[in-house]
PDB file of C-alpha atoms in Angstrom:
ATOM      1  CA  MET A   3      76.398  42.771 121.631  1.00 45.00           C
ATOM      2  CA  VAL A   4      72.747  42.694 122.910  1.00 48.00           C
ATOM      3  CA  TRP A   5      72.130  45.553 125.197  1.00 48.00           C
ATOM      4  CA  GLU A   6      69.746  44.416 128.401  1.00 48.00           C
ATOM      5  CA  ASP A   7      69.043  47.871 128.995  1.00 50.00           C
ATOM      6  CA  GLU A   8      67.857  51.113 126.494  1.00 49.00           C
ATOM      7  CA  ARG A   9      68.866  53.119 129.665  1.00 51.00           C
ATOM      8  CA  THR A  10      72.381  51.669 128.796  1.00 52.00           C
ATOM      9  CA  ARG A  11      72.305  51.517 125.427  1.00 54.00           C
ATOM     10  CA  PRO A  12      75.305  54.362 123.865  1.00 54.00           C
ATOM     11  CA  ALA A  13      73.777  56.918 122.430  1.00 54.00           C
ATOM     12  CA  ALA A  14      74.101  57.175 118.438  1.00 54.00           C
ATOM     13  CA  PRO A  15      76.644  59.595 116.362  1.00 55.00           C
ATOM     14  CA  PRO A  16      73.737  63.286 115.251  1.00 55.00           C
ATOM     15  CA  GLU A  17      73.892  62.394 111.651  1.00 54.00           C
ATOM     16  CA  PRO A  18      76.080  65.789 110.566  1.00 52.00           C
ATOM     17  CA  GLU A  19      73.523  68.370 108.700  1.00 53.00           C
ATOM     18  CA  ALA A  20      74.706  69.695 105.068  1.00 49.00           C
ATOM     19  CA  SER A  21      75.779  72.928 104.670  1.00 49.00           C
ATOM     20  CA  PRO A  22      74.068  75.608 103.028  1.00 48.00           C
ATOM     21  CA  SER A  23      76.085  75.300 100.008  1.00 47.00           C
ATOM     22  CA  ASN A  24      75.617  71.291  99.905  1.00 49.00           C
ATOM     23  CA  SER A  25      72.417  71.316 100.128  1.00 48.00           C
ATOM     24  CA  PRO A  26      70.649  71.652  96.263  1.00 48.00           C
ATOM     25  CA  GLN A  27      67.132  72.653  97.420  1.00 49.00           C
ATOM     26  CA  ALA A  28      69.319  76.220  99.110  1.00 48.00           C
ATOM     27  CA  SER A  29      71.787  76.703  96.209  1.00 49.00           C
ATOM     28  CA  PRO A  30      70.058  79.408  93.723  1.00 52.00           C
ATOM     29  CA  SER A  31      69.395  77.870  89.868  1.00 56.00           C
ATOM     30  CA  ARG A  32      71.709  78.586  87.660  1.00 59.00           C
ATOM     31  CA  PRO A  33      70.376  79.679  83.884  1.00 55.00           C
ATOM     32  CA  ASP A  34      71.399  77.217  81.685  1.00 59.00           C
ATOM     33  CA  PRO A  35      73.148  78.990  78.933  1.00 58.00           C
ATOM     34  CA  GLY A  36      71.621  77.173  76.357  1.00 57.00           C
ATOM     35  CA  ASP A  37      67.654  77.971  77.701  1.00 65.00           C
ATOM     36  CA  LEU A  38      69.443  81.557  76.970  1.00 62.00           C
ATOM     37  CA  GLY A  39      70.897  81.241  73.718  1.00 62.00           C
ATOM     38  CA  ALA A  40      67.522  79.838  72.709  1.00 63.00           C
ATOM     39  CA  LEU A  41      65.345  82.772  74.019  1.00 63.00           C
ATOM     40  CA  LEU A  42      68.015  85.651  73.086  1.00 65.00           C
ATOM     41  CA  GLY A  43      66.931  83.597  69.802  1.00 65.00           C
ATOM     42  CA  GLU A  44      63.755  84.257  69.569  1.00 69.00           C
ATOM     43  CA  GLN A  45      64.016  87.730  70.394  1.00 70.00           C
ATOM     44  CA  ALA A  46      66.536  88.361  67.853  1.00 71.00           C
ATOM     45  CA  ASP A  47      64.042  86.482  64.797  1.00 70.00           C
ATOM     46  CA  ALA A  48      61.455  88.012  66.148  1.00 71.00           C
ATOM     47  CA  LEU A  49      63.002  91.729  65.908  1.00 76.00           C
ATOM     48  CA  VAL A  50      63.711  90.918  62.506  1.00 77.00           C
ATOM     49  CA  GLU A  51      60.592  89.721  61.691  1.00 81.00           C
ATOM     50  CA  HIS A  52      58.436  93.021  62.528  1.00 79.00           C
ATOM     51  CA  LEU A  53      61.303  94.816  60.964  1.00 85.00           C
ATOM     52  CA  ASP A  54      60.411  93.391  57.493  1.00 86.00           C
ATOM     53  CA  GLU A  55      56.848  93.346  58.400  1.00 86.00           C
ATOM     54  CA  LEU A  56      57.553  97.359  58.957  1.00 87.00           C
ATOM     55  CA  ARG A  57      60.019  98.097  55.758  1.00 90.00           C
ATOM     56  CA  VAL A  58      57.041  96.516  54.079  1.00 91.00           C
ATOM     57  CA  ARG A  59      54.582  98.883  55.292  1.00 90.00           C
ATOM     58  CA  LEU A  60      56.552 101.604  54.467  1.00 93.00           C
ATOM     59  CA  ILE A  61      56.916 100.038  50.394  1.00 94.00           C
ATOM     60  CA  ILE A  62      53.234  99.451  51.016  1.00 93.00           C
ATOM     61  CA  ALA A  63      52.211 103.852  52.257  1.00 92.00           C
ATOM     62  CA  LEU A  64      55.679 105.481  50.521  1.00 95.00           C
ATOM     63  CA  GLY A  65      54.381 103.483  46.900  1.00 95.00           C
ATOM     64  CA  ALA A  66      50.020 104.913  47.473  1.00 94.00           C
ATOM     65  CA  PHE A  67      51.621 108.319  48.247  1.00 95.00           C
ATOM     66  CA  LEU A  68      54.104 108.026  45.119  1.00 96.00           C
ATOM     67  CA  ILE A  69      51.435 107.339  42.954  1.00 96.00           C
ATOM     68  CA  ALA A  70      48.613 109.310  44.250  1.00 95.00           C
ATOM     69  CA  THR A  71      51.555 112.444  44.136  1.00 95.00           C
ATOM     70  CA  VAL A  72      51.453 111.457  40.272  1.00 96.00           C
ATOM     71  CA  ALA A  73      47.535 111.932  39.618  1.00 95.00           C
ATOM     72  CA  GLY A  74      47.757 114.805  41.683  1.00 94.00           C
ATOM     73  CA  TRP A  75      49.927 116.016  39.597  1.00 95.00           C
ATOM     74  CA  TYR A  76      47.480 116.212  37.098  1.00 95.00           C
ATOM     75  CA  LEU A  77      45.138 117.958  38.837  1.00 94.00           C
ATOM     76  CA  VAL A  78      46.965 120.814  39.133  1.00 94.00           C
ATOM     77  CA  PRO A  79      45.371 122.276  36.819  1.00 93.00           C
ATOM     78  CA  ALA A  80      41.642 122.019  37.964  1.00 93.00           C
ATOM     79  CA  VAL A  81      43.770 123.351  41.238  1.00 92.00           C
ATOM     80  CA  LEU A  82      44.877 126.603  40.353  1.00 92.00           C
ATOM     81  CA  GLU A  83      42.177 127.177  38.404  1.00 92.00           C
ATOM     82  CA  LEU A  84      39.773 127.294  41.084  1.00 90.00           C
ATOM     83  CA  PHE A  85      41.841 129.888  42.968  1.00 89.00           C
ATOM     84  CA  VAL A  86      41.861 132.183  39.944  1.00 89.00           C
ATOM     85  CA  GLN A  87      37.940 131.965  40.097  1.00 89.00           C
ATOM     86  CA  ALA A  88      38.407 133.035  44.119  1.00 86.00           C
ATOM     87  CA  VAL A  89      40.691 136.094  43.787  1.00 86.00           C
ATOM     88  CA  GLY A  90      40.844 136.701  39.810  1.00 81.00           C
ATOM     89  CA  ARG A  91      44.490 136.332  39.368  1.00 84.00           C
ATOM     90  CA  ILE A  92      48.013 134.683  40.681  1.00 88.00           C
ATOM     91  CA  ILE A  93      50.818 135.740  39.669  1.00 89.00           C
ATOM     92  CA  PHE A  94      55.051 134.368  40.908  1.00 89.00           C
ATOM     93  CA  VAL A  95      57.888 136.014  41.721  1.00 89.00           C
ATOM     94  CA  ALA A  96      60.631 133.944  41.351  1.00 88.00           C
ATOM     95  CA  PRO A  97      61.608 131.945  38.344  1.00 89.00           C
ATOM     96  CA  THR A  98      61.381 128.220  40.441  1.00 91.00           C
ATOM     97  CA  GLU A  99      57.854 129.487  42.212  1.00 92.00           C
ATOM     98  CA  ALA A 100      55.299 128.095  40.033  1.00 91.00           C
ATOM     99  CA  PHE A 101      57.397 124.588  39.671  1.00 93.00           C
ATOM    100  CA  PHE A 102      57.447 124.445  43.401  1.00 93.00           C
ATOM    101  CA  ALA A 103      53.492 125.988  44.225  1.00 93.00           C
ATOM    102  CA  ARG A 104      52.441 123.301  41.788  1.00 94.00           C
ATOM    103  CA  PHE A 105      54.454 120.444  43.599  1.00 95.00           C
ATOM    104  CA  LYS A 106      53.213 121.476  46.439  1.00 93.00           C
ATOM    105  CA  ILE A 107      49.254 120.908  45.290  1.00 93.00           C
ATOM    106  CA  ALA A 108      50.515 117.670  43.886  1.00 95.00           C
ATOM    107  CA  ALA A 109      51.713 115.989  47.199  1.00 94.00           C
ATOM    108  CA  THR A 110      49.834 117.502  49.113  1.00 91.00           C
ATOM    109  CA  VAL A 111      46.787 116.225  46.994  1.00 92.00           C
ATOM    110  CA  GLY A 112      47.866 112.984  46.964  1.00 93.00           C
ATOM    111  CA  LEU A 113      48.414 112.727  50.504  1.00 91.00           C
ATOM    112  CA  VAL A 114      45.299 112.995  50.929  1.00 87.00           C
ATOM    113  CA  LEU A 115      43.876 110.626  48.546  1.00 90.00           C
ATOM    114  CA  SER A 116      46.276 108.610  50.193  1.00 91.00           C
ATOM    115  CA  LEU A 117      45.611 108.869  53.305  1.00 87.00           C
ATOM    116  CA  PRO A 118      43.379 105.410  53.422  1.00 86.00           C
ATOM    117  CA  VAL A 119      46.042 103.733  52.618  1.00 90.00           C
ATOM    118  CA  ILE A 120      48.795 105.008  54.989  1.00 89.00           C
ATOM    119  CA  LEU A 121      46.077 103.947  57.921  1.00 85.00           C
ATOM    120  CA  TYR A 122      45.479 101.369  57.072  1.00 87.00           C
ATOM    121  CA  GLN A 123      48.786 100.422  57.175  1.00 88.00           C
ATOM    122  CA  LEU A 124      49.655 101.507  59.985  1.00 86.00           C
ATOM    123  CA  TRP A 125      46.416  99.742  61.338  1.00 83.00           C
ATOM    124  CA  ARG A 126      47.640  96.236  60.362  1.00 84.00           C
ATOM    125  CA  PHE A 127      51.148  96.834  61.407  1.00 84.00           C
ATOM    126  CA  VAL A 128      50.434  97.582  65.476  1.00 83.00           C
ATOM    127  CA  LEU A 129      47.503  95.388  65.310  1.00 80.00           C
ATOM    128  CA  PRO A 130      49.763  92.141  66.713  1.00 80.00           C
ATOM    129  CA  ALA A 131      50.591  93.741  69.749  1.00 77.00           C
ATOM    130  CA  LEU A 132      46.794  94.816  70.355  1.00 75.00           C
ATOM    131  CA  PHE A 133      44.908  92.735  72.920  1.00 77.00           C
ATOM    132  CA  PRO A 134      40.794  92.215  71.389  1.00 79.00           C
ATOM    133  CA  ASP A 135      39.642  94.958  74.234  1.00 75.00           C
ATOM    134  CA  GLU A 136      41.983  97.191  72.871  1.00 73.00           C
ATOM    135  CA  THR A 137      41.255  96.639  69.130  1.00 79.00           C
ATOM    136  CA  ARG A 138      37.792  96.902  70.038  1.00 79.00           C
ATOM    137  CA  ILE A 139      38.373 100.466  70.692  1.00 77.00           C
ATOM    138  CA  VAL A 140      41.078 101.916  68.375  1.00 79.00           C
ATOM    139  CA  ARG A 141      39.664 100.380  64.949  1.00 80.00           C
ATOM    140  CA  PRO A 142      37.040 103.321  65.539  1.00 82.00           C
ATOM    141  CA  MET A 143      38.772 105.032  66.564  1.00 82.00           C
ATOM    142  CA  VAL A 144      41.002 105.351  63.608  1.00 82.00           C
ATOM    143  CA  TRP A 145      38.561 105.403  61.054  1.00 83.00           C
ATOM    144  CA  ALA A 146      36.366 108.540  63.210  1.00 87.00           C
ATOM    145  CA  GLY A 147      40.051 110.264  62.945  1.00 86.00           C
ATOM    146  CA  LEU A 148      39.895 109.499  59.536  1.00 86.00           C
ATOM    147  CA  LEU A 149      36.934 111.202  59.135  1.00 89.00           C
ATOM    148  CA  LEU A 150      37.034 114.394  61.032  1.00 90.00           C
ATOM    149  CA  LEU A 151      40.294 115.147  59.684  1.00 89.00           C
ATOM    150  CA  LEU A 152      38.474 114.844  56.174  1.00 89.00           C
ATOM    151  CA  GLY A 153      35.614 116.895  57.765  1.00 91.00           C
ATOM    152  CA  GLY A 154      37.826 119.503  58.972  1.00 90.00           C
ATOM    153  CA  LEU A 155      39.933 119.968  56.211  1.00 90.00           C
ATOM    154  CA  GLY A 156      36.311 120.206  54.201  1.00 90.00           C
ATOM    155  CA  PHE A 157      35.145 122.216  56.061  1.00 91.00           C
ATOM    156  CA  GLY A 158      37.901 124.868  56.261  1.00 89.00           C
ATOM    157  CA  TYR A 159      38.088 124.586  52.376  1.00 90.00           C
ATOM    158  CA  THR A 160      34.779 125.473  52.190  1.00 90.00           C
ATOM    159  CA  VAL A 161      33.337 127.138  54.820  1.00 89.00           C
ATOM    160  CA  VAL A 162      36.490 129.195  56.129  1.00 87.00           C
ATOM    161  CA  TYR A 163      38.743 129.759  53.401  1.00 89.00           C
ATOM    162  CA  PRO A 164      35.668 131.405  50.850  1.00 89.00           C
ATOM    163  CA  VAL A 165      34.952 133.915  54.285  1.00 87.00           C
ATOM    164  CA  SER A 166      38.469 135.062  55.131  1.00 85.00           C
ATOM    165  CA  LEU A 167      39.642 135.729  51.672  1.00 87.00           C
ATOM    166  CA  ALA A 168      36.555 137.473  50.661  1.00 86.00           C
ATOM    167  CA  PHE A 169      37.223 139.118  54.358  1.00 84.00           C
ATOM    168  CA  PHE A 170      40.213 140.671  52.971  1.00 84.00           C
ATOM    169  CA  LEU A 171      40.023 141.053  49.245  1.00 85.00           C
ATOM    170  CA  ASN A 172      37.301 143.713  50.328  1.00 86.00           C
ATOM    171  CA  PHE A 173      39.564 146.154  51.375  1.00 84.00           C
ATOM    172  CA  GLY A 174      40.402 146.685  48.401  1.00 80.00           C
ATOM    173  CA  THR A 175      40.486 149.746  46.288  1.00 80.00           C
ATOM    174  CA  GLU A 176      40.034 150.510  42.642  1.00 79.00           C
ATOM    175  CA  GLY A 177      43.351 151.987  42.955  1.00 79.00           C
ATOM    176  CA  LEU A 178      44.753 149.390  45.564  1.00 84.00           C
ATOM    177  CA  ARG A 179      44.207 146.015  43.015  1.00 84.00           C
ATOM    178  CA  PRO A 180      45.165 142.612  44.632  1.00 84.00           C
ATOM    179  CA  ALA A 181      48.436 140.828  42.819  1.00 85.00           C
ATOM    180  CA  ILE A 182      49.068 137.555  44.843  1.00 89.00           C
ATOM    181  CA  SER A 183      51.739 135.011  44.267  1.00 91.00           C
ATOM    182  CA  ILE A 184      51.284 131.748  44.183  1.00 92.00           C
ATOM    183  CA  SER A 185      52.590 130.778  47.092  1.00 91.00           C
ATOM    184  CA  ARG A 186      51.397 133.637  49.777  1.00 90.00           C
ATOM    185  CA  HIS A 187      48.279 132.227  48.453  1.00 91.00           C
ATOM    186  CA  LEU A 188      49.517 127.838  49.383  1.00 91.00           C
ATOM    187  CA  GLY A 189      49.882 129.461  52.098  1.00 89.00           C
ATOM    188  CA  PHE A 190      47.081 130.841  52.978  1.00 88.00           C
ATOM    189  CA  VAL A 191      44.828 127.955  51.915  1.00 89.00           C
ATOM    190  CA  PHE A 192      47.143 126.195  54.160  1.00 87.00           C
ATOM    191  CA  GLY A 193      46.617 127.769  57.195  1.00 82.00           C
ATOM    192  CA  THR A 194      42.666 127.576  57.146  1.00 84.00           C
ATOM    193  CA  THR A 195      42.051 124.471  55.778  1.00 88.00           C
ATOM    194  CA  VAL A 196      45.299 122.154  57.826  1.00 86.00           C
ATOM    195  CA  SER A 197      44.696 123.598  60.951  1.00 85.00           C
ATOM    196  CA  PHE A 198      40.406 122.735  60.499  1.00 88.00           C
ATOM    197  CA  GLY A 199      41.973 118.997  59.869  1.00 88.00           C
ATOM    198  CA  LEU A 200      44.189 118.909  62.749  1.00 87.00           C
ATOM    199  CA  VAL A 201      42.285 120.916  64.832  1.00 88.00           C
ATOM    200  CA  PHE A 202      38.930 119.049  64.230  1.00 90.00           C
ATOM    201  CA  GLN A 203      40.919 115.751  65.828  1.00 89.00           C
ATOM    202  CA  LEU A 204      40.682 117.211  69.698  1.00 90.00           C
ATOM    203  CA  PRO A 205      37.612 114.350  70.749  1.00 90.00           C
ATOM    204  CA  ILE A 206      40.459 111.223  69.165  1.00 90.00           C
ATOM    205  CA  VAL A 207      43.055 112.730  71.634  1.00 89.00           C
ATOM    206  CA  LEU A 208      41.077 114.022  74.607  1.00 90.00           C
ATOM    207  CA  LEU A 209      38.741 110.442  74.574  1.00 88.00           C
ATOM    208  CA  THR A 210      42.898 108.418  74.214  1.00 85.00           C
ATOM    209  CA  LEU A 211      43.187 110.391  77.242  1.00 86.00           C
ATOM    210  CA  VAL A 212      40.573 109.211  79.375  1.00 88.00           C
ATOM    211  CA  ARG A 213      41.245 106.104  77.741  1.00 83.00           C
ATOM    212  CA  MET A 214      44.735 106.195  79.645  1.00 80.00           C
ATOM    213  CA  GLY A 215      42.736 106.819  82.942  1.00 82.00           C
ATOM    214  CA  ILE A 216      44.738 110.723  82.567  1.00 85.00           C
ATOM    215  CA  PHE A 217      40.838 112.636  82.155  1.00 86.00           C
ATOM    216  CA  THR A 218      38.012 111.154  83.214  1.00 87.00           C
ATOM    217  CA  ALA A 219      34.700 112.962  82.228  1.00 85.00           C
ATOM    218  CA  GLY A 220      33.827 114.184  85.373  1.00 89.00           C
ATOM    219  CA  ARG A 221      37.197 115.863  85.023  1.00 89.00           C
ATOM    220  CA  LEU A 222      36.268 117.107  81.234  1.00 90.00           C
ATOM    221  CA  ARG A 223      33.100 118.958  83.534  1.00 90.00           C
ATOM    222  CA  GLU A 224      35.410 120.316  85.353  1.00 91.00           C
ATOM    223  CA  ILE A 225      37.146 122.619  83.297  1.00 90.00           C
ATOM    224  CA  ARG A 226      35.101 123.139  80.675  1.00 89.00           C
ATOM    225  CA  LYS A 227      34.727 127.013  81.122  1.00 90.00           C
ATOM    226  CA  PRO A 228      38.757 126.496  80.873  1.00 91.00           C
ATOM    227  CA  ALA A 229      38.792 124.613  77.764  1.00 90.00           C
ATOM    228  CA  ILE A 230      36.568 127.589  76.678  1.00 90.00           C
ATOM    229  CA  PHE A 231      39.059 129.830  76.930  1.00 92.00           C
ATOM    230  CA  PHE A 232      41.986 127.916  74.958  1.00 90.00           C
ATOM    231  CA  ALA A 233      39.410 127.156  72.250  1.00 89.00           C
ATOM    232  CA  PHE A 234      39.246 131.363  71.513  1.00 89.00           C
ATOM    233  CA  VAL A 235      42.647 131.216  72.293  1.00 89.00           C
ATOM    234  CA  ALA A 236      44.359 128.391  69.626  1.00 86.00           C
ATOM    235  CA  ALA A 237      41.684 130.179  67.195  1.00 84.00           C
ATOM    236  CA  ALA A 238      43.143 133.528  67.348  1.00 83.00           C
ATOM    237  CA  VAL A 239      46.498 131.624  67.174  1.00 83.00           C
ATOM    238  CA  MET A 240      45.989 129.342  64.363  1.00 79.00           C
ATOM    239  CA  THR A 241      43.530 131.638  62.531  1.00 74.00           C
ATOM    240  CA  PRO A 242      44.134 134.456  59.769  1.00 68.00           C
ATOM    241  CA  SER A 243      43.605 137.856  62.334  1.00 65.00           C
ATOM    242  CA  ASP A 244      39.929 137.555  61.544  1.00 69.00           C
ATOM    243  CA  VAL A 245      37.089 137.551  63.949  1.00 78.00           C
ATOM    244  CA  VAL A 246      34.906 135.435  61.455  1.00 79.00           C
ATOM    245  CA  SER A 247      38.024 132.912  60.895  1.00 78.00           C
ATOM    246  CA  GLN A 248      38.298 132.488  64.806  1.00 82.00           C
ATOM    247  CA  MET A 249      35.004 132.644  65.753  1.00 86.00           C
ATOM    248  CA  LEU A 250      34.378 130.176  62.557  1.00 86.00           C
ATOM    249  CA  MET A 251      37.254 127.596  64.814  1.00 87.00           C
ATOM    250  CA  ALA A 252      36.183 128.650  68.027  1.00 89.00           C
ATOM    251  CA  VAL A 253      32.914 127.111  67.538  1.00 91.00           C
ATOM    252  CA  PRO A 254      33.453 123.643  66.214  1.00 90.00           C
ATOM    253  CA  LEU A 255      36.884 123.113  68.558  1.00 91.00           C
ATOM    254  CA  ILE A 256      33.404 123.697  71.936  1.00 92.00           C
ATOM    255  CA  ALA A 257      31.183 121.935  69.826  1.00 93.00           C
ATOM    256  CA  LEU A 258      34.069 118.806  69.809  1.00 93.00           C
ATOM    257  CA  TYR A 259      34.812 119.548  73.316  1.00 92.00           C
ATOM    258  CA  GLU A 260      30.703 118.662  74.180  1.00 92.00           C
ATOM    259  CA  LEU A 261      31.534 115.533  72.399  1.00 92.00           C
ATOM    260  CA  SER A 262      34.131 114.794  73.913  1.00 91.00           C
ATOM    261  CA  VAL A 263      32.609 114.983  77.326  1.00 91.00           C
ATOM    262  CA  ILE A 264      29.621 113.117  76.290  1.00 92.00           C
ATOM    263  CA  LEU A 265      30.897 110.240  75.365  1.00 89.00           C
ATOM    264  CA  ALA A 266      34.206 110.345  77.899  1.00 88.00           C
ATOM    265  CA  PRO A 267      31.809 107.580  80.701  1.00 90.00           C
ATOM    266  CA  ARG A 268      31.896 104.619  77.777  1.00 86.00           C
ATOM    267  CA  PHE A 269      36.209 105.036  77.362  1.00 84.00           C
ATOM    268  CA  GLU A 270      36.511 105.202  81.006  1.00 83.00           C
ATOM    269  CA  PRO A 271      38.513 102.223  82.580  1.00 81.00           C
ATOM    270  CA  PRO A 272      36.965  99.386  84.017  1.00 74.00           C
ATOM    271  CA  THR A 273      38.973 101.073  87.574  1.00 62.00           C
ATOM    272  CA  ALA A 274      38.092 105.311  87.025  1.00 44.00           C
ATOM    273  CA  GLY A 275      35.261 105.976  89.136  1.00 46.00           C
ATOM    274  CA  VAL A 276      33.097 108.185  86.555  1.00 44.00           C
ATOM    275  CA  ASP A 277      33.316 111.249  88.814  1.00 46.00           C
ATOM    276  CA  GLY A 278      37.194 110.802  89.845  1.00 43.00           C
ATOM    277  CA  GLU A 279      40.460 113.263  89.704  1.00 43.00           C
ATOM    278  CA  ILE A 280      42.893 112.768  87.815  1.00 39.00           C
TER     279      ILE A 280
END
């Protein structure tokens, strides 16, 4: 039937509205179980690969340490001769003391000799996780930390150790002669050398904190006086109880802090201001 007038045409029935449950766009997309399983499988494979690489790096580092320790065992007589020349006489008061003292010396020499290999293996393991700009910053800091460690050990052994030893031995008299055991002497040597190797890492720690945005160059300048005070406190705690050793540690600490203040602006993140706060 043809309708002559549009006004007499019956209205078309309304189209049914699509319910949210029937609309394909309104329903949330569910992950494909196959894709999720593949993603988990890739992550598991990556974790296993990282663990395998870590195992290889640890084996290489441990092997280097053991080989260097064996080499250090043959250097023990020379080290003991240096101690005898410095003290005059070294004794041991327990049956096992001499053996374990030799083992400590060999292990210490082995650690120092193998340290470059250990740091290199650590660097090769963390390198893939770093961005290019982070690599440019971390690479020189790793080797700078190694040089500072060796410099601190050398400064402690060649300067602090003989000065402190001579200071304490001068308290001996004709009737009061030193009879120092090897274990006590090793503790004294480690206290005057290893502590300096550790505190010489101060620039690395401060510059890392600056790079992370925890400190800024301006903030380091503001806390200069408290830092000098804590340098003397740390020197009093980490060195023998004589003023000479404390000064020999406090002065390099203050100098290293000032070096960190000078270098800090170069390590600030791009979003941080030069005179920003913590």
